[in-house]
Amino acid sequence: MAPTRRLTGFKPTGHLHLGNLLGALRPLIAAQDHTESIAMIADLHAMTMDHEPGRLRALALEQATVLLAAGVDPARTPIILQSQVAEHTELHYLLECATGFGEASRMIQFKEKSAAGGPIRLSLLTYPVLMAADILLHDIDEVPVGEDQNQHLELTRTIANRFNARYGPTFRVPEGVRPESAARIMDLADPAVKMGKSNAAGAGRIALLDPPEVIRRTVARAVTDELAQVRRHPDQPGVTNLVGILAECTGQQPSDPVSYGALKREVTDAIESVVAPIRARHAELADDPAHVREILAKGAEAVRPRARATVRRTRAALGLLQ
Ligand code: ADP
Ligand code: TRP
């Protein structure tokens, strides 16, 4: 049987953080042995909200470098920049002709982001159609998605099924999968929200390239409570999150730290032991950005034949002259 094909996407809107590592990167790295994975940096999706060109360029390269530093093996897992495989945008347009305006405007993420005020880019509305193109282009079987992307994945399935029924079998219909480690890392300053690239001040976020001192300070300031009990409990979201991070980083249930101070010291050490090798490898790789760009070019080359075949099939199904 052919190995399962997976696509994991990262949006270069900020620095990759501990949540991305434990929730997405580690599962991707662990699955390299038994899946045919693609790691994609969704730089086109990063332009659906106001963006700075210089920052986008820097973050795209940084994320690619961090992926390599963390252990994504480009010989087994092509690392691609979405914008460098032009078939993504070609398929995007073709799929726009198979998607309803109502469907797109009902997406929760579109509603939330467009309600935030300010000018709204048309690409924010069509965001999920581009995501469908990313997935369908590469004949993907499985897409690891967090809750916030579930609805987009469902729309992808709807578009694929409808297209296949109307124009003949063209697309493989993907499944959404929850990452193996159910880790959902919460913000250390506000454990009610998940750690994210764009959380307001970033006071509770551990970026993978943070220096040790910053990590120590961020953990030291993590919100806990007055209960003085180190345990996972719904009444103690901050402590629960710290214990969860400790377990994820050490791969073991924590030995009972006696105080919050002791817990935070253990968490700091555990995070440091996970990110230190990534930081070191990143520093080496960042010295030679041409090498990283070469890896991206090779990744694009590796996925292009299949992407071309999908676009050809789609054009033919839609009645475009070959
Ligand atoms: P962010 O929400 O920080 O912008 P992305 O949306 O680019 O991150 O997500 C990239 C991947 O990282 C997704 O697979 C997502 O599920 C995972 N991820 C993001 N934040 C967390 C978190 N706090 N805990 C666990 N996994 C996360
Ligand atoms: N929209 C995804 C996110 O915000 C990123 C993404 C773009 C993606 N294209 C994808 C994820 C294709 C999985 C598959 O996280």
Coordinates of C-alpha atoms and ligand atoms in Angstrom, one line a residue:
M1 CA 0.0 0.0 0.0
A2 CA 1.2 3.5 -0.8
P3 CA 2.2 5.5 2.3
T4 CA -0.3 8.1 3.5
R5 CA 0.3 11.5 2.1
R6 CA 0.2 14.4 4.6
L7 CA 0.4 18.2 4.3
T8 CA 1.3 20.4 7.2
G9 CA 1.1 24.1 6.8
F10 CA 2.6 27.0 8.6
K11 CA 1.6 30.6 8.1
P12 CA 4.6 33.0 8.2
T13 CA 2.8 35.7 10.2
G14 CA 5.1 35.4 13.2
H15 CA 7.9 33.5 14.9
L16 CA 7.3 29.7 15.3
H17 CA 6.6 29.0 19.0
L18 CA 6.4 26.1 21.4
G19 CA 2.8 25.4 20.5
N20 CA 3.8 25.0 16.8
L21 CA 6.6 22.7 17.8
L22 CA 4.7 20.4 20.1
G23 CA 1.4 20.5 18.2
A24 CA 2.6 20.4 14.6
L25 CA 6.3 20.2 14.0
R26 CA 7.1 17.2 16.3
P27 CA 4.2 15.2 14.9
L28 CA 5.4 16.0 11.4
I29 CA 8.9 14.9 12.2
A30 CA 7.8 11.7 13.9
A31 CA 5.6 10.9 10.9
Q32 CA 8.4 11.1 8.4
D33 CA 9.1 7.4 8.7
H34 CA 5.6 6.2 7.8
T35 CA 4.1 9.0 5.8
E36 CA 4.9 10.9 2.6
S37 CA 4.7 14.3 4.1
I38 CA 5.0 17.8 2.7
A39 CA 5.8 20.8 4.9
M40 CA 4.5 24.0 3.4
I41 CA 5.0 27.6 4.4
A42 CA 1.8 29.4 3.4
D43 CA 3.3 32.8 2.5
L44 CA 0.4 33.6 0.2
H45 CA -2.0 33.2 3.2
A46 CA 0.2 35.6 5.1
M47 CA -0.9 38.3 2.7
T48 CA -4.6 38.0 3.4
M49 CA -4.3 40.6 6.2
D50 CA -2.2 43.8 6.2
H51 CA 1.5 42.8 5.9
E52 CA 5.0 44.2 5.6
P53 CA 6.9 42.8 2.6
G54 CA 10.3 42.8 4.4
R55 CA 8.9 41.0 7.4
L56 CA 7.1 38.4 5.3
R57 CA 10.3 37.6 3.4
A58 CA 12.3 37.4 6.6
L59 CA 9.7 35.2 8.4
A60 CA 9.3 32.8 5.4
L61 CA 13.1 32.2 5.4
E62 CA 13.2 31.9 9.2
Q63 CA 10.4 29.4 9.3
A64 CA 12.0 27.3 6.6
T65 CA 15.3 27.4 8.6
V66 CA 13.5 26.5 11.9
L67 CA 11.8 23.5 10.2
L68 CA 15.2 22.2 9.1
A69 CA 16.7 23.0 12.5
A70 CA 14.0 21.1 14.3
G71 CA 14.6 18.0 12.2
V72 CA 12.4 18.1 9.1
D73 CA 14.5 16.0 6.7
P74 CA 14.1 17.5 3.2
A75 CA 15.2 14.3 1.6
R76 CA 12.1 12.7 2.8
T77 CA 9.8 15.7 3.4
P78 CA 9.8 18.4 0.7
I79 CA 9.7 21.8 2.4
I80 CA 8.0 24.2 0.0
L81 CA 7.1 27.8 -0.1
Q82 CA 3.5 28.1 -1.3
S83 CA 4.3 31.0 -3.6
Q84 CA 7.1 29.2 -5.4
V85 CA 4.8 26.5 -6.7
A86 CA 2.6 28.5 -9.0
E87 CA 0.2 25.6 -9.5
H88 CA -1.3 26.6 -6.0
T89 CA -2.6 29.9 -7.5
E90 CA -3.7 28.3 -10.7
L91 CA -5.7 25.7 -8.9
H92 CA -7.0 28.4 -6.6
Y93 CA -8.7 30.2 -9.4
L94 CA -10.1 27.0 -10.9
L95 CA -11.6 26.1 -7.5
E96 CA -13.1 29.6 -7.1
C97 CA -15.3 28.6 -10.0
A98 CA -16.5 25.7 -8.0
T99 CA -17.1 27.5 -4.7
G100 CA -20.1 29.5 -3.5
F101 CA -19.8 33.1 -2.3
G102 CA -22.2 32.1 0.6
E103 CA -20.0 29.2 1.5
A104 CA -16.9 31.3 1.8
S105 CA -18.6 34.1 3.7
R106 CA -19.9 31.7 6.2
M107 CA -16.5 30.7 7.4
I108 CA -16.0 31.6 11.1
Q109 CA -12.4 32.8 10.6
F110 CA -13.5 35.2 7.8
K111 CA -16.4 36.5 10.0
E112 CA -14.1 37.0 13.0
K113 CA -11.2 38.6 11.1
S114 CA -13.4 40.8 8.9
A115 CA -15.4 42.0 12.0
A116 CA -12.1 43.3 13.5
G117 CA -12.5 46.5 11.5
G118 CA -10.3 48.2 8.9
P119 CA -10.2 47.4 5.2
I120 CA -10.8 43.7 4.3
R121 CA -8.8 42.1 1.5
L122 CA -10.8 40.0 -1.0
S123 CA -8.2 37.3 -0.4
L124 CA -9.4 37.0 3.2
L125 CA -12.7 35.8 1.8
T126 CA -11.1 33.4 -0.6
Y127 CA -8.5 32.2 1.9
P128 CA -10.1 28.7 2.4
V129 CA -10.3 28.2 -1.4
L130 CA -6.5 28.7 -1.6
M131 CA -6.2 26.3 1.3
A132 CA -8.3 23.8 -0.6
A133 CA -6.0 24.2 -3.6
D134 CA -3.0 23.6 -1.4
I135 CA -4.4 20.3 -0.2
L136 CA -6.1 19.0 -3.4
L137 CA -3.1 19.9 -5.6
H138 CA -0.9 17.3 -3.9
D139 CA -3.4 14.4 -3.7
I140 CA -3.2 14.6 0.1
D141 CA -4.8 11.9 2.2
E142 CA -4.5 13.5 5.7
V143 CA -4.2 17.0 7.0
P144 CA -3.3 17.6 10.6
V145 CA -5.5 20.4 11.7
G146 CA -6.2 22.2 14.9
E147 CA -9.7 23.1 15.8
D148 CA -9.5 26.6 14.1
Q149 CA -8.8 25.0 10.7
N150 CA -11.5 22.3 10.9
Q151 CA -14.1 24.3 9.1
H152 CA -11.7 25.1 6.3
L153 CA -10.8 21.4 5.9
E154 CA -14.6 20.5 5.8
L155 CA -15.0 23.1 3.0
T156 CA -12.1 21.5 1.1
R157 CA -13.9 18.1 1.3
T158 CA -17.2 19.7 0.2
I159 CA -15.5 21.4 -2.8
A160 CA -13.7 18.2 -3.8
N161 CA -16.7 16.0 -3.5
R162 CA -18.9 18.4 -5.4
F163 CA -16.3 18.8 -8.1
N164 CA -15.9 15.1 -8.5
A165 CA -19.7 14.6 -8.7
R166 CA -20.2 17.3 -11.3
Y167 CA -17.1 17.0 -13.5
G168 CA -15.9 13.5 -12.9
P169 CA -13.4 12.0 -10.5
T170 CA -10.6 14.6 -10.3
F171 CA -9.5 15.0 -6.6
R172 CA -8.5 12.8 -3.8
V173 CA -10.8 13.7 -0.8
P174 CA -8.6 14.4 2.3
E175 CA -9.3 13.6 5.9
G176 CA -8.5 15.9 8.8
V177 CA -6.5 14.3 11.6
R178 CA -5.7 15.5 15.0
P179 CA -2.0 15.6 15.7
E180 CA -0.9 12.5 17.7
S181 CA 0.2 14.4 20.7
A182 CA -3.0 16.1 21.7
A183 CA -0.9 19.0 23.0
R184 CA -2.7 22.3 22.9
I185 CA -0.3 24.7 24.5
M186 CA -1.9 27.7 26.1
D187 CA -0.5 31.2 26.4
L188 CA 1.5 31.5 29.6
A189 CA 0.2 34.9 30.4
D190 CA -3.4 34.0 29.6
P191 CA -4.1 30.3 29.8
A192 CA -7.6 30.8 28.5
V193 CA -6.2 31.3 24.9
K194 CA -3.9 29.1 22.9
M195 CA -0.3 30.2 22.4
G196 CA -0.4 31.8 19.0
K197 CA 1.9 33.7 16.7
S198 CA -0.2 36.8 16.8
N199 CA -1.4 37.0 20.4
A200 CA -1.4 40.6 21.3
A201 CA 1.7 41.4 23.4
G202 CA 3.4 38.0 23.1
A203 CA 4.1 38.1 26.9
G204 CA 3.0 34.5 27.3
R205 CA 4.6 33.0 24.2
I206 CA 7.8 31.0 24.0
A207 CA 9.3 31.5 20.5
L208 CA 11.6 28.7 19.5
L209 CA 14.4 31.1 18.9
D210 CA 14.0 33.0 22.2
P211 CA 17.3 33.2 24.1
P212 CA 17.4 31.2 27.4
E213 CA 17.0 34.4 29.5
V214 CA 13.8 35.3 27.8
I215 CA 12.4 31.8 28.2
R216 CA 13.3 31.9 31.9
R217 CA 11.6 35.2 32.4
T218 CA 8.5 34.2 30.4
V219 CA 8.0 31.0 32.5
A220 CA 8.8 32.9 35.8
R221 CA 5.9 35.3 35.0
A222 CA 3.5 32.6 33.9
V223 CA 0.0 33.0 35.5
T224 CA -0.7 30.4 38.2
D225 CA -3.2 30.6 41.1
E226 CA -3.5 30.8 44.9
L227 CA -4.3 27.1 45.3
A228 CA -0.6 26.0 45.7
Q229 CA -1.3 22.5 44.3
V230 CA 0.7 21.2 41.4
R231 CA -1.8 19.2 39.5
R232 CA -3.9 19.2 36.3
H233 CA -7.3 20.5 37.2
P234 CA -9.9 22.5 35.3
D235 CA -9.9 25.1 38.1
Q236 CA -6.2 25.6 37.5
P237 CA -5.6 26.3 33.8
G238 CA -2.2 28.0 34.3
V239 CA -0.8 25.2 36.4
T240 CA -2.4 22.6 34.1
N241 CA -0.7 24.1 31.1
L242 CA 2.7 24.2 32.8
V243 CA 2.4 20.6 33.9
G244 CA 1.3 19.7 30.3
I245 CA 4.3 21.5 28.8
L246 CA 6.6 19.7 31.2
A247 CA 5.2 16.3 30.3
E248 CA 5.4 17.1 26.5
C249 CA 9.0 18.3 26.8
T250 CA 10.3 15.5 29.0
G251 CA 8.1 12.7 27.6
Q252 CA 7.3 11.7 31.1
Q253 CA 4.8 12.6 33.8
P254 CA 6.5 15.1 36.0
S255 CA 8.0 14.0 39.3
D256 CA 6.0 16.0 41.9
P257 CA 7.5 19.4 42.1
V258 CA 6.6 20.8 45.6
S259 CA 6.0 24.4 44.8
Y260 CA 5.1 26.6 41.9
G261 CA 8.6 28.0 42.0
A262 CA 10.0 24.4 41.7
L263 CA 7.5 23.7 38.9
K264 CA 8.6 26.7 37.0
R265 CA 12.2 25.9 37.3
E266 CA 11.5 22.3 36.0
V267 CA 9.5 23.7 33.1
T268 CA 12.2 26.2 32.2
D269 CA 14.8 23.5 32.1
A270 CA 12.6 21.1 30.1
I271 CA 11.8 23.8 27.5
E272 CA 15.4 24.8 27.3
S273 CA 16.5 21.2 26.7
V274 CA 14.0 20.9 23.8
V275 CA 14.8 24.3 22.2
A276 CA 18.6 24.5 22.8
P277 CA 19.5 22.1 19.9
I278 CA 17.0 23.9 17.6
R279 CA 18.5 27.2 18.5
A280 CA 22.1 26.0 17.9
R281 CA 21.3 24.3 14.6
H282 CA 19.3 27.3 13.4
A283 CA 22.3 29.5 14.1
E284 CA 24.4 27.3 11.8
L285 CA 21.9 27.1 9.1
A286 CA 21.1 30.9 9.2
D287 CA 24.8 31.5 8.3
D288 CA 24.1 30.1 4.9
P289 CA 20.7 31.3 3.7
A290 CA 21.5 30.4 0.1
H291 CA 21.6 26.7 1.2
V292 CA 18.1 27.0 2.8
R293 CA 16.8 28.7 -0.4
E294 CA 18.3 25.8 -2.4
I295 CA 16.4 23.4 -0.2
L296 CA 13.1 25.3 -0.9
A297 CA 13.9 25.2 -4.7
K298 CA 14.5 21.5 -4.5
G299 CA 11.3 21.0 -2.5
A300 CA 9.3 22.9 -5.2
E301 CA 10.9 20.8 -7.9
A302 CA 10.1 17.6 -6.1
V303 CA 6.3 18.3 -5.8
R304 CA 5.9 20.0 -9.2
P305 CA 5.2 16.9 -11.4
R306 CA 2.2 15.9 -9.3
A307 CA 1.0 19.5 -9.0
R308 CA 1.2 19.9 -12.8
A309 CA -0.7 16.6 -13.3
T310 CA -3.5 17.8 -10.9
V311 CA -3.9 21.1 -12.7
R312 CA -4.0 19.4 -16.1
R313 CA -6.7 17.0 -14.9
T314 CA -8.7 19.9 -13.4
R315 CA -8.5 22.0 -16.5
A316 CA -9.6 19.1 -18.7
A317 CA -12.5 18.3 -16.4
L318 CA -13.7 21.9 -16.5
G319 CA -13.6 22.1 -20.3
L320 CA -10.6 24.2 -20.8
L321 CA -8.8 23.4 -24.1
Q322 CA -5.5 21.6 -23.5
Ligands
ADP1 P1 -0.6 30.2 15.0 O1 -2.0 29.8 15.5 O2 0.4 30.4 16.0 O3 -0.7 31.3 13.9 P2 -0.6 28.3 12.8 O4 -2.1 28.7 12.6 O5 0.3 28.7 11.7 O6 -0.1 28.9 14.2 O7 -0.5 26.8 13.0 C1 0.5 26.0 12.6 C2 0.4 24.6 13.2 O8 0.7 24.7 14.6 C3 -1.1 24.1 13.2 O9 -0.9 22.7 12.9 C4 -1.6 24.3 14.5 O10 -2.6 23.3 14.9 C5 -0.4 24.2 15.4 N1 -0.5 25.0 16.6 C6 -0.6 26.4 16.6 N2 -0.7 26.8 17.9 C7 -0.7 25.8 18.7 C8 -0.7 25.6 20.1 N3 -0.8 26.6 21.0 N4 -0.7 24.3 20.7 C9 -0.6 23.3 19.8 N5 -0.5 23.4 18.5 C10 -0.6 24.6 17.9
TRP2 N1 -4.6 28.1 7.1 C1 -3.6 27.4 7.9 C2 -3.4 28.0 9.3 O1 -3.7 29.1 9.5 C3 -2.3 27.3 7.1 C4 -2.5 26.6 5.9 C5 -2.5 27.1 4.6 C6 -2.6 25.2 5.7 N2 -2.7 26.1 3.7 C7 -2.8 24.9 4.4 C8 -2.7 24.1 6.7 C9 -3.0 23.6 3.9 C10 -2.9 22.8 6.2 C11 -3.0 22.6 4.8 O2 -2.8 27.3 10.1

